[in-house]
mmCIF file of C-alpha atoms in Angstrom:
data_model
loop_
_atom_site.group_PDB
_atom_site.id
_atom_site.type_symbol
_atom_site.label_atom_id
_atom_site.label_comp_id
_atom_site.label_asym_id
_atom_site.label_seq_id
_atom_site.Cartn_x
_atom_site.Cartn_y
_atom_site.Cartn_z
ATOM 1 C CA MET A 172 0.397 0.558 0.152
ATOM 2 C CA ARG A 173 2.560 2.115 0.825
ATOM 3 C CA LYS A 174 4.602 1.964 -3.041
ATOM 4 C CA SER A 175 1.277 2.868 -4.486
ATOM 5 C CA LEU A 176 -0.420 5.118 -2.817
ATOM 6 C CA PRO A 177 2.049 8.431 -4.823
ATOM 7 C CA SER A 178 0.848 6.866 -8.070
ATOM 8 C CA LEU A 179 -2.815 6.941 -6.562
ATOM 9 C CA LEU A 180 -2.264 10.019 -5.224
ATOM 10 C CA ILE A 181 -0.959 11.273 -8.686
ATOM 11 C CA ARG A 182 -3.702 9.189 -10.717
ATOM 12 C CA VAL A 183 -6.920 10.617 -8.465
ATOM 13 C CA ILE A 184 -5.751 14.978 -8.284
ATOM 14 C CA VAL A 185 -4.652 14.805 -12.288
ATOM 15 C CA GLY A 186 -8.029 12.603 -13.144
ATOM 16 C CA LEU A 187 -9.836 15.527 -11.406
ATOM 17 C CA VAL A 188 -8.354 18.284 -12.749
ATOM 18 C CA PHE A 189 -8.756 16.894 -16.069
ATOM 19 C CA PHE A 190 -12.778 15.217 -15.213
ATOM 20 C CA THR A 191 -13.059 19.192 -14.190
ATOM 21 C CA GLU A 192 -11.524 21.257 -16.493
ATOM 22 C CA GLY A 193 -13.248 18.945 -19.591
ATOM 23 C CA LEU A 194 -16.831 19.863 -18.109
ATOM 24 C CA LEU A 195 -16.208 23.182 -17.685
ATOM 25 C CA LYS A 196 -15.677 23.207 -21.335
ATOM 26 C CA LEU A 197 -19.332 22.208 -21.140
ATOM 27 C CA LEU A 198 -20.708 23.982 -19.256
ATOM 28 C CA GLN A 199 -18.965 27.217 -19.176
ATOM 29 C CA PRO A 200 -18.813 26.984 -23.459
ATOM 30 C CA ASP A 201 -17.912 31.403 -24.260
ATOM 31 C CA GLU A 202 -15.920 31.236 -20.880
ATOM 32 C CA LEU A 203 -13.856 27.891 -21.314
ATOM 33 C CA GLY A 204 -14.364 26.149 -23.899
ATOM 34 C CA VAL A 205 -16.342 27.010 -28.112
ATOM 35 C CA GLY A 206 -15.077 30.774 -26.808
ATOM 36 C CA ARG A 207 -11.887 29.880 -25.482
ATOM 37 C CA PHE A 208 -10.507 27.510 -27.953
ATOM 38 C CA ALA A 209 -11.875 30.651 -30.933
ATOM 39 C CA HIS A 210 -10.100 33.075 -29.377
ATOM 40 C CA ILE A 211 -6.732 30.685 -28.773
ATOM 41 C CA GLY A 212 -7.350 30.862 -32.912
ATOM 42 C CA LEU A 213 -7.764 27.098 -32.777
ATOM 43 C CA PRO A 214 -9.600 25.363 -35.891
ATOM 44 C CA ILE A 215 -13.311 25.008 -36.047
ATOM 45 C CA PRO A 216 -13.720 25.349 -32.756
ATOM 46 C CA HIS A 217 -18.010 25.080 -31.745
ATOM 47 C CA LEU A 218 -16.783 21.644 -33.195
ATOM 48 C CA LEU A 219 -12.953 20.843 -31.094
ATOM 49 C CA ALA A 220 -14.689 22.521 -27.425
ATOM 50 C CA PRO A 221 -17.169 19.705 -26.814
ATOM 51 C CA PHE A 222 -14.505 17.073 -28.216
ATOM 52 C CA VAL A 223 -11.177 17.431 -25.869
ATOM 53 C CA GLY A 224 -14.344 18.489 -23.035
ATOM 54 C CA GLY A 225 -15.143 15.096 -23.741
ATOM 55 C CA VAL A 226 -11.853 13.475 -23.433
ATOM 56 C CA GLU A 227 -10.515 15.390 -20.907
ATOM 57 C CA MET A 228 -14.049 13.943 -18.363
ATOM 58 C CA VAL A 229 -13.108 9.702 -19.769
ATOM 59 C CA ALA A 230 -9.983 10.405 -19.662
ATOM 60 C CA GLY A 231 -10.252 12.323 -16.317
ATOM 61 C CA ALA A 232 -12.848 9.759 -14.711
ATOM 62 C CA ALA A 233 -10.151 6.804 -17.201
ATOM 63 C CA LEU A 234 -7.483 8.047 -14.140
ATOM 64 C CA ILE A 235 -9.265 8.039 -11.393
ATOM 65 C CA PHE A 236 -10.709 4.777 -11.435
ATOM 66 C CA ASN A 237 -7.074 3.306 -12.691
ATOM 67 C CA LEU A 238 -8.940 1.600 -15.771
ATOM 68 C CA TYR A 239 -6.810 1.161 -18.936
ATOM 69 C CA ALA A 240 -5.339 4.826 -17.344
ATOM 70 C CA GLY A 241 -2.240 4.763 -19.480
ATOM 71 C CA ASP A 242 -4.301 5.047 -22.194
ATOM 72 C CA ALA A 243 -6.414 7.666 -20.370
ATOM 73 C CA ALA A 244 -2.791 9.577 -19.734
ATOM 74 C CA LEU A 245 -2.045 9.922 -23.567
ATOM 75 C CA ALA A 246 -4.448 11.048 -25.013
ATOM 76 C CA LEU A 247 -4.255 13.772 -22.302
ATOM 77 C CA LEU A 248 -0.736 13.963 -22.823
ATOM 78 C CA CYS A 249 -1.812 14.806 -26.069
ATOM 79 C CA VAL A 250 -4.250 17.446 -24.633
ATOM 80 C CA ILE A 251 -1.857 19.517 -22.425
ATOM 81 C CA GLY A 252 0.798 18.842 -25.209
ATOM 82 C CA THR A 253 -1.131 21.326 -27.055
ATOM 83 C CA ALA A 254 -2.903 23.865 -24.735
ATOM 84 C CA ILE A 255 1.068 24.348 -24.380
ATOM 85 C CA VAL A 256 1.572 24.463 -27.289
ATOM 86 C CA THR A 257 -0.754 27.000 -27.733
ATOM 87 C CA THR A 258 -0.845 29.586 -25.198
ATOM 88 C CA LYS A 259 2.663 29.145 -23.099
ATOM 89 C CA ILE A 260 4.872 28.157 -25.364
ATOM 90 C CA PRO A 261 3.343 32.553 -27.428
ATOM 91 C CA ILE A 262 4.541 33.464 -23.623
ATOM 92 C CA LEU A 263 7.641 31.728 -23.313
ATOM 93 C CA LEU A 264 8.829 33.532 -27.152
ATOM 94 C CA GLY A 265 7.014 36.941 -26.378
ATOM 95 C CA HIS A 266 5.413 36.765 -29.938
ATOM 96 C CA HIS A 267 3.054 34.635 -32.283
ATOM 97 C CA LEU A 268 3.557 31.239 -32.319
ATOM 98 C CA TRP A 269 2.006 30.069 -36.257
ATOM 99 C CA HIS A 270 -1.347 32.507 -35.833
ATOM 100 C CA PHE A 271 -1.037 31.698 -31.713
ATOM 101 C CA VAL A 272 -1.069 35.224 -30.172
ATOM 102 C CA PRO A 273 0.295 35.433 -26.457
ATOM 103 C CA PRO A 274 -1.848 36.912 -24.180
ATOM 104 C CA LYS A 275 -2.057 41.061 -22.657
ATOM 105 C CA LEU A 276 0.902 40.098 -20.020
ATOM 106 C CA ASN A 277 3.343 42.522 -18.281
ATOM 107 C CA HIS A 278 6.325 40.771 -18.060
ATOM 108 C CA TYR A 279 7.063 37.312 -20.881
ATOM 109 C CA GLY A 280 10.090 35.066 -21.252
ATOM 110 C CA LEU A 281 11.088 32.449 -18.835
ATOM 111 C CA LEU A 282 9.676 32.914 -15.489
ATOM 112 C CA SER A 283 6.295 34.370 -17.104
ATOM 113 C CA PHE A 284 6.362 30.690 -18.906
ATOM 114 C CA LEU A 285 6.613 29.444 -15.793
ATOM 115 C CA HIS A 286 4.332 31.126 -13.934
ATOM 116 C CA GLU A 287 1.280 30.737 -16.408
ATOM 117 C CA SER A 288 1.339 27.443 -17.356
ATOM 118 C CA ARG A 289 2.964 25.539 -13.346
ATOM 119 C CA THR A 290 -0.941 23.131 -13.934
ATOM 120 C CA ASP A 291 0.176 23.039 -17.002
ATOM 121 C CA LEU A 292 3.289 21.323 -16.556
ATOM 122 C CA CYS A 293 2.692 20.000 -13.471
ATOM 123 C CA MET A 294 -0.033 17.833 -15.676
ATOM 124 C CA LEU A 295 2.247 17.233 -18.142
ATOM 125 C CA PHE A 296 4.314 15.623 -15.831
ATOM 126 C CA GLY A 297 1.565 13.781 -13.969
ATOM 127 C CA CYS A 298 0.777 12.487 -17.062
ATOM 128 C CA THR A 299 4.237 11.268 -18.155
ATOM 129 C CA SER A 300 4.227 9.775 -14.898
ATOM 130 C CA ILE A 301 1.174 7.195 -15.090
ATOM 131 C CA LEU A 302 2.563 6.681 -18.933
ATOM 132 C CA VAL A 303 5.423 5.176 -17.674
ATOM 133 C CA GLU A 304 4.155 3.679 -14.714
ATOM 134 C CA ASN A 305 1.165 1.645 -16.482
ATOM 135 C CA GLY A 306 1.847 1.225 -19.725
ATOM 136 C CA LEU A 307 -0.607 1.311 -22.509
ATOM 137 C CA LYS A 308 -2.682 -1.430 -23.309
ATOM 138 C CA LEU A 309 -5.480 -0.381 -25.577
ATOM 139 C CA LEU A 310 -2.267 -0.089 -27.468
ATOM 140 C CA LYS A 311 -0.777 -3.051 -27.126
ATOM 141 C CA LYS A 312 -1.534 -5.699 -30.014
ATOM 142 C CA GLN A 313 -3.098 -8.578 -29.467
ATOM 143 C CA LYS A 314 -4.241 -11.335 -31.908
ATOM 144 C CA TRP A 315 -8.167 -12.384 -31.563
ATOM 145 C CA TYR A 316 -7.367 -15.540 -31.082
ATOM 146 C CA ALA A 317 -4.157 -15.203 -27.981
ATOM 147 C CA ARG A 318 -5.410 -15.395 -23.774
#
């Protein structure tokens, strides 16, 4: 139990954060869903935001209940990687990255990036930890006749 407690805590907090953020994308679409995706400059925000919200909810629940946790962590790594590239890297650079515009801040650069992306980085490392510990189940090749 003692050895598995840190893994359990990481899975639960990462799962809870993603689950609630996915739910909020659906409950508050103008602020955190479609409106935010449109403001960031992501394509087809009216389809992408609910899809990402759904992925975050399903994968977050999978982490909480330890069901295909490694596979769920991989899906969430794609989500958080996209979030970092589209919203936080422009802060690091202090200018546009493709068509992604940095928000209006007093300061840009490394320290501002680290401050603004602290939760994203925690989710990135948490998902990586879960993936390394649990591995992939769905993406492994299995013969239909093998047991």
